[in-house]
Coordinates of C-alpha atoms in Angstrom, one line a residue:
M27 CA 43.3 -104.8 -133.2
Y28 CA 44.5 -102.3 -131.7
D29 CA 46.2 -101.4 -128.7
C30 CA 44.3 -97.9 -127.7
I31 CA 40.7 -96.5 -128.7
I32 CA 40.7 -93.0 -128.5
V33 CA 37.0 -91.3 -128.8
G34 CA 36.8 -87.1 -129.4
A35 CA 39.2 -85.8 -131.7
G36 CA 40.2 -82.7 -129.4
P37 CA 43.4 -81.6 -128.3
A38 CA 43.6 -84.6 -125.7
G39 CA 42.5 -86.6 -128.3
G40 CA 44.9 -85.7 -130.4
S41 CA 47.6 -85.2 -128.1
A42 CA 47.3 -89.1 -126.8
A43 CA 47.4 -90.6 -130.1
Y44 CA 50.1 -89.0 -131.3
H45 CA 52.1 -89.5 -128.2
L46 CA 51.0 -93.3 -128.4
A47 CA 51.9 -93.7 -131.4
K48 CA 55.3 -91.9 -131.3
R49 CA 55.6 -95.2 -128.9
G50 CA 54.5 -97.8 -131.8
R51 CA 51.2 -98.2 -130.5
S52 CA 48.6 -99.3 -132.7
V53 CA 45.6 -95.7 -132.3
L54 CA 42.2 -96.1 -133.4
V55 CA 41.0 -92.1 -133.1
L56 CA 36.4 -92.1 -133.3
E57 CA 35.0 -88.3 -134.0
K58 CA 31.5 -87.4 -134.9
E59 CA 32.6 -84.2 -136.4
A60 CA 34.5 -84.5 -139.2
L61 CA 37.4 -82.9 -139.3
P62 CA 38.9 -79.7 -139.5
R63 CA 35.7 -78.8 -137.2
Y64 CA 33.7 -75.6 -136.8
K65 CA 34.6 -74.0 -134.2
P66 CA 32.9 -70.6 -133.9
V67 CA 34.4 -66.6 -133.0
R68 CA 33.7 -64.9 -130.1

């Protein structure tokens, strides 16, 4: 069982997971893409 499940490992999801885990919460992060993700150059 997890304390928190985060959908999406973008900047907000990654930051949330980091801070929750740092405070001792068990966290599951779900991401559909392989990491590191492809980022188009503009």
